[in-house]
PDB file of C-alpha atoms in Angstrom:
ATOM      1  CA  MET A   1     -24.275 -12.508 -15.375  1.00  0.00           C
ATOM      2  CA  SER A   2     -21.587  -9.926 -14.695  1.00  0.00           C
ATOM      3  CA  LYS A   3     -18.402 -10.903 -12.969  1.00  0.00           C
ATOM      4  CA  THR A   4     -17.034  -8.771 -10.144  1.00  0.00           C
ATOM      5  CA  CYS A   5     -13.500  -8.536  -8.946  1.00  0.00           C
ATOM      6  CA  GLU A   6     -12.709  -9.163  -5.282  1.00  0.00           C
ATOM      7  CA  TYR A   7     -10.399  -6.145  -5.336  1.00  0.00           C
ATOM      8  CA  CYS A   8     -11.760  -3.397  -7.562  1.00  0.00           C
ATOM      9  CA  HIS A   9     -15.530  -3.712  -7.092  1.00  0.00           C
ATOM     10  CA  LEU A  10     -17.139  -1.091  -4.889  1.00  0.00           C
ATOM     11  CA  ILE A  11     -18.419  -3.316  -2.076  1.00  0.00           C
ATOM     12  CA  GLY A  12     -16.246  -5.881  -0.360  1.00  0.00           C
ATOM     13  CA  GLY A  13     -12.680  -6.845  -0.975  1.00  0.00           C
ATOM     14  CA  TYR A  14     -10.079  -9.208   0.335  1.00  0.00           C
ATOM     15  CA  GLY A  15      -9.769  -8.755   4.063  1.00  0.00           C
ATOM     16  CA  LYS A  16     -10.398  -5.557   5.986  1.00  0.00           C
ATOM     17  CA  LEU A  17      -9.864  -2.327   4.078  1.00  0.00           C
ATOM     18  CA  PHE A  18      -7.964   0.108   6.301  1.00  0.00           C
ATOM     19  CA  TRP A  19      -6.212   2.583   4.005  1.00  0.00           C
ATOM     20  CA  GLU A  20      -6.598   4.033   0.519  1.00  0.00           C
ATOM     21  CA  THR A  21      -4.458   6.208  -1.688  1.00  0.00           C
ATOM     22  CA  ASP A  22      -5.376   7.760  -5.018  1.00  0.00           C
ATOM     23  CA  PHE A  23      -4.737   4.482  -6.840  1.00  0.00           C
ATOM     24  CA  TRP A  24      -4.469   1.668  -4.262  1.00  0.00           C
ATOM     25  CA  LYS A  25      -6.542  -0.012  -1.554  1.00  0.00           C
ATOM     26  CA  ILE A  26      -4.744  -1.626   1.368  1.00  0.00           C
ATOM     27  CA  TYR A  27      -6.381  -4.498   3.246  1.00  0.00           C
ATOM     28  CA  LEU A  28      -5.364  -6.491   6.289  1.00  0.00           C
ATOM     29  CA  ALA A  29      -5.329 -10.012   4.869  1.00  0.00           C
ATOM     30  CA  PRO A  30      -7.758 -12.448   6.463  1.00  0.00           C
ATOM     31  CA  SER A  31      -4.925 -14.920   7.018  1.00  0.00           C
ATOM     32  CA  GLN A  32      -2.408 -13.696   9.582  1.00  0.00           C
ATOM     33  CA  ARG A  33       0.070 -16.564   9.554  1.00  0.00           C
ATOM     34  CA  TYR A  34       2.647 -13.790   9.280  1.00  0.00           C
ATOM     35  CA  LEU A  35       1.695 -10.910  11.603  1.00  0.00           C
ATOM     36  CA  GLY A  36       0.753  -7.798   9.627  1.00  0.00           C
ATOM     37  CA  THR A  37       0.162  -9.480   6.259  1.00  0.00           C
ATOM     38  CA  CYS A  38      -1.676  -7.159   3.880  1.00  0.00           C
ATOM     39  CA  VAL A  39      -2.943  -7.025   0.317  1.00  0.00           C
ATOM     40  CA  VAL A  40      -2.367  -3.905  -1.783  1.00  0.00           C
ATOM     41  CA  ALA A  41      -4.788  -3.795  -4.731  1.00  0.00           C
ATOM     42  CA  ILE A  42      -5.109  -1.378  -7.635  1.00  0.00           C
ATOM     43  CA  LYS A  43      -8.437   0.492  -7.608  1.00  0.00           C
ATOM     44  CA  ARG A  44      -9.198  -0.053 -11.274  1.00  0.00           C
ATOM     45  CA  HIS A  45      -9.476  -3.191 -13.344  1.00  0.00           C
ATOM     46  CA  CYS A  46      -5.900  -3.985 -14.372  1.00  0.00           C
ATOM     47  CA  ARG A  47      -4.671  -7.379 -15.527  1.00  0.00           C
ATOM     48  CA  ASP A  48      -0.875  -6.995 -15.695  1.00  0.00           C
ATOM     49  CA  LEU A  49       1.875  -4.890 -14.131  1.00  0.00           C
ATOM     50  CA  SER A  50       2.785  -3.580 -17.582  1.00  0.00           C
ATOM     51  CA  GLU A  51      -0.607  -1.814 -17.661  1.00  0.00           C
ATOM     52  CA  LEU A  52       0.201   0.394 -14.646  1.00  0.00           C
ATOM     53  CA  ASN A  53       0.823   4.023 -15.508  1.00  0.00           C
ATOM     54  CA  ASP A  54       3.550   6.251 -14.061  1.00  0.00           C
ATOM     55  CA  LYS A  55       1.263   7.844 -11.449  1.00  0.00           C
ATOM     56  CA  GLU A  56       0.170   4.407 -10.204  1.00  0.00           C
ATOM     57  CA  TRP A  57       3.797   3.252  -9.901  1.00  0.00           C
ATOM     58  CA  VAL A  58       4.788   6.406  -7.979  1.00  0.00           C
ATOM     59  CA  ASP A  59       1.809   6.011  -5.667  1.00  0.00           C
ATOM     60  CA  PHE A  60       2.673   2.337  -5.153  1.00  0.00           C
ATOM     61  CA  GLY A  61       6.216   3.363  -4.178  1.00  0.00           C
ATOM     62  CA  SER A  62       4.750   5.633  -1.520  1.00  0.00           C
ATOM     63  CA  VAL A  63       2.532   2.794  -0.261  1.00  0.00           C
ATOM     64  CA  VAL A  64       5.592   0.521   0.026  1.00  0.00           C
ATOM     65  CA  GLN A  65       7.574   3.113   1.993  1.00  0.00           C
ATOM     66  CA  ASN A  66       4.741   4.006   4.354  1.00  0.00           C
ATOM     67  CA  LEU A  67       3.491   0.467   4.947  1.00  0.00           C
ATOM     68  CA  GLU A  68       6.966  -0.911   5.633  1.00  0.00           C
ATOM     69  CA  LYS A  69       7.832   1.956   8.007  1.00  0.00           C
ATOM     70  CA  SER A  70       4.554   1.605   9.872  1.00  0.00           C
ATOM     71  CA  VAL A  71       4.732  -2.172  10.282  1.00  0.00           C
ATOM     72  CA  GLU A  72       8.389  -1.873  11.297  1.00  0.00           C
ATOM     73  CA  LYS A  73       7.422   0.506  14.124  1.00  0.00           C
ATOM     74  CA  ALA A  74       4.429  -1.602  15.148  1.00  0.00           C
ATOM     75  CA  PHE A  75       5.803  -5.171  15.089  1.00  0.00           C
ATOM     76  CA  HIS A  76       9.558  -5.087  14.347  1.00  0.00           C
ATOM     77  CA  PRO A  77       9.724  -7.774  11.644  1.00  0.00           C
ATOM     78  CA  THR A  78      13.097  -8.955  10.395  1.00  0.00           C
ATOM     79  CA  LEU A  79      12.291  -8.309   6.734  1.00  0.00           C
ATOM     80  CA  PHE A  80       9.446  -7.810   4.258  1.00  0.00           C
ATOM     81  CA  ASN A  81       8.392  -9.987   1.337  1.00  0.00           C
ATOM     82  CA  TRP A  82       6.362  -8.556  -1.536  1.00  0.00           C
ATOM     83  CA  SER A  83       4.784 -10.817  -4.127  1.00  0.00           C
ATOM     84  CA  CYS A  84       2.502 -10.322  -7.088  1.00  0.00           C
ATOM     85  CA  PHE A  85       0.993 -13.730  -7.768  1.00  0.00           C
ATOM     86  CA  LYS A  86      -1.998 -14.359  -9.984  1.00  0.00           C
ATOM     87  CA  ASN A  87      -1.822 -18.136 -10.013  1.00  0.00           C
ATOM     88  CA  SER A  88      -5.017 -19.003  -8.144  1.00  0.00           C
ATOM     89  CA  VAL A  89      -7.285 -17.117 -10.534  1.00  0.00           C
ATOM     90  CA  PHE A  90      -6.120 -19.400 -13.348  1.00  0.00           C
ATOM     91  CA  ARG A  91      -7.687 -22.348 -11.546  1.00  0.00           C
ATOM     92  CA  ASN A  92     -11.006 -20.929 -12.786  1.00  0.00           C
ATOM     93  CA  GLU A  93     -12.462 -21.735 -16.171  1.00  0.00           C
ATOM     94  CA  ASN A  94     -12.488 -18.066 -17.239  1.00  0.00           C
ATOM     95  CA  PRO A  95      -9.598 -16.390 -15.410  1.00  0.00           C
ATOM     96  CA  ASP A  96      -9.648 -12.611 -15.040  1.00  0.00           C
ATOM     97  CA  PRO A  97      -6.563 -11.675 -12.994  1.00  0.00           C
ATOM     98  CA  GLU A  98      -6.188  -8.388 -11.138  1.00  0.00           C
ATOM     99  CA  VAL A  99      -2.996  -6.611 -10.148  1.00  0.00           C
ATOM    100  CA  HIS A 100      -2.494  -6.879  -6.415  1.00  0.00           C
ATOM    101  CA  TRP A 101       0.491  -7.303  -4.125  1.00  0.00           C
ATOM    102  CA  HIS A 102       0.887  -9.500  -1.064  1.00  0.00           C
ATOM    103  CA  PHE A 103       2.830  -7.721   1.671  1.00  0.00           C
ATOM    104  CA  ILE A 104       4.262 -10.277   4.079  1.00  0.00           C
ATOM    105  CA  PRO A 105       6.314  -9.218   7.098  1.00  0.00           C
ATOM    106  CA  ARG A 106       8.731 -11.986   8.105  1.00  0.00           C
ATOM    107  CA  TYR A 107      10.019 -12.727  11.608  1.00  0.00           C
ATOM    108  CA  LYS A 108      13.175 -14.567  12.604  1.00  0.00           C
ATOM    109  CA  GLU A 109      11.921 -14.754  16.208  1.00  0.00           C
ATOM    110  CA  SER A 110       8.374 -15.469  17.333  1.00  0.00           C
ATOM    111  CA  VAL A 111       6.212 -12.520  18.353  1.00  0.00           C
ATOM    112  CA  GLU A 112       3.415 -12.404  20.911  1.00  0.00           C
ATOM    113  CA  TYR A 113       0.657  -9.919  20.192  1.00  0.00           C
ATOM    114  CA  TYR A 114      -2.476  -9.602  22.357  1.00  0.00           C
ATOM    115  CA  GLY A 115      -1.885 -13.039  23.830  1.00  0.00           C
ATOM    116  CA  THR A 116      -1.489 -14.697  20.428  1.00  0.00           C
ATOM    117  CA  GLN A 117       1.818 -16.241  19.415  1.00  0.00           C
ATOM    118  CA  PHE A 118       2.999 -15.643  15.853  1.00  0.00           C
ATOM    119  CA  THR A 119       5.849 -17.819  14.606  1.00  0.00           C
ATOM    120  CA  ASP A 120       7.452 -17.951  11.184  1.00  0.00           C
ATOM    121  CA  PRO A 121       8.512 -21.582  10.675  1.00  0.00           C
ATOM    122  CA  ASP A 122       9.410 -20.817   7.038  1.00  0.00           C
ATOM    123  CA  PHE A 123      11.765 -17.942   7.838  1.00  0.00           C
ATOM    124  CA  GLY A 124      14.451 -17.735   5.173  1.00  0.00           C
ATOM    125  CA  PHE A 125      12.239 -19.544   2.653  1.00  0.00           C
ATOM    126  CA  ILE A 126       9.240 -18.702   0.477  1.00  0.00           C
ATOM    127  CA  PRO A 127       6.158 -18.061   2.644  1.00  0.00           C
ATOM    128  CA  GLN A 128       3.762 -20.987   2.606  1.00  0.00           C
ATOM    129  CA  PRO A 129       0.084 -20.384   1.758  1.00  0.00           C
ATOM    130  CA  ILE A 130      -1.207 -21.884   4.971  1.00  0.00           C
ATOM    131  CA  LYS A 131      -4.268 -20.049   6.235  1.00  0.00           C
ATOM    132  CA  ARG A 132      -4.354 -18.803   9.818  1.00  0.00           C
ATOM    133  CA  GLU A 133      -7.443 -17.006  10.990  1.00  0.00           C
ATOM    134  CA  ILE A 134      -7.314 -14.909  14.136  1.00  0.00           C
ATOM    135  CA  GLN A 135      -9.973 -13.256  16.252  1.00  0.00           C
ATOM    136  CA  GLU A 136     -11.596 -10.164  14.773  1.00  0.00           C
ATOM    137  CA  GLU A 137     -10.615  -8.134  17.835  1.00  0.00           C
ATOM    138  CA  ILE A 138      -6.940  -8.929  17.208  1.00  0.00           C
ATOM    139  CA  GLN A 139      -7.345  -8.049  13.521  1.00  0.00           C
ATOM    140  CA  ASP A 140      -8.770  -4.678  14.538  1.00  0.00           C
ATOM    141  CA  ASN A 141      -5.849  -4.104  16.928  1.00  0.00           C
ATOM    142  CA  ILE A 142      -3.338  -4.945  14.169  1.00  0.00           C
ATOM    143  CA  ILE A 143      -5.039  -2.396  11.914  1.00  0.00           C
ATOM    144  CA  ARG A 144      -4.921   0.251  14.653  1.00  0.00           C
ATOM    145  CA  GLU A 145      -1.193  -0.364  15.168  1.00  0.00           C
ATOM    146  CA  ILE A 146      -0.435  -0.097  11.451  1.00  0.00           C
ATOM    147  CA  ARG A 147      -2.598   3.026  10.997  1.00  0.00           C
ATOM    148  CA  LYS A 148      -0.812   4.855  13.839  1.00  0.00           C
ATOM    149  CA  ASN A 149       2.225   5.534  11.665  1.00  0.00           C
ATOM    150  CA  LEU A 150       0.624   6.010   8.264  1.00  0.00           C
ATOM    151  CA  PRO A 151       0.138   9.409   6.627  1.00  0.00           C
ATOM    152  CA  ILE A 152      -2.995  11.194   7.808  1.00  0.00           C
ATOM    153  CA  ILE A 153      -5.941   9.119   6.687  1.00  0.00           C
ATOM    154  CA  ASP A 154      -9.656   9.759   7.001  1.00  0.00           C
TER     155      ASP A 154
END
């Protein structure tokens, strides 16, 4: 039985894929406890950050700049958190971690978006992994807002 990765396999992924670069896939995370939370995943199987090559790092830098600028224009967060955790995969018997980044906009003040209130009760502290699902229509609107300010994408 072959094992597939939730990030680098061809079908599926973590959340809604809305942007790709040469080396990275960017998804709107299914949990939107923090408005605009995304996952940025390498397109190839890659276990550790030390395995990234120079072109992948440069491309990642461009993703960071463009994603932060776009989310800033769309939702006006106070700051951005980036994390590269692989802890949960080690809960499995045969862990096979993948390089991916969690992009978490943080808000000092609550934000209302399409009639939904987003608050950040952990502001100033490490984001808590508390799942918050929102309506698919709102997810699609968040994606549209983020895409408005990204480089031309197909």
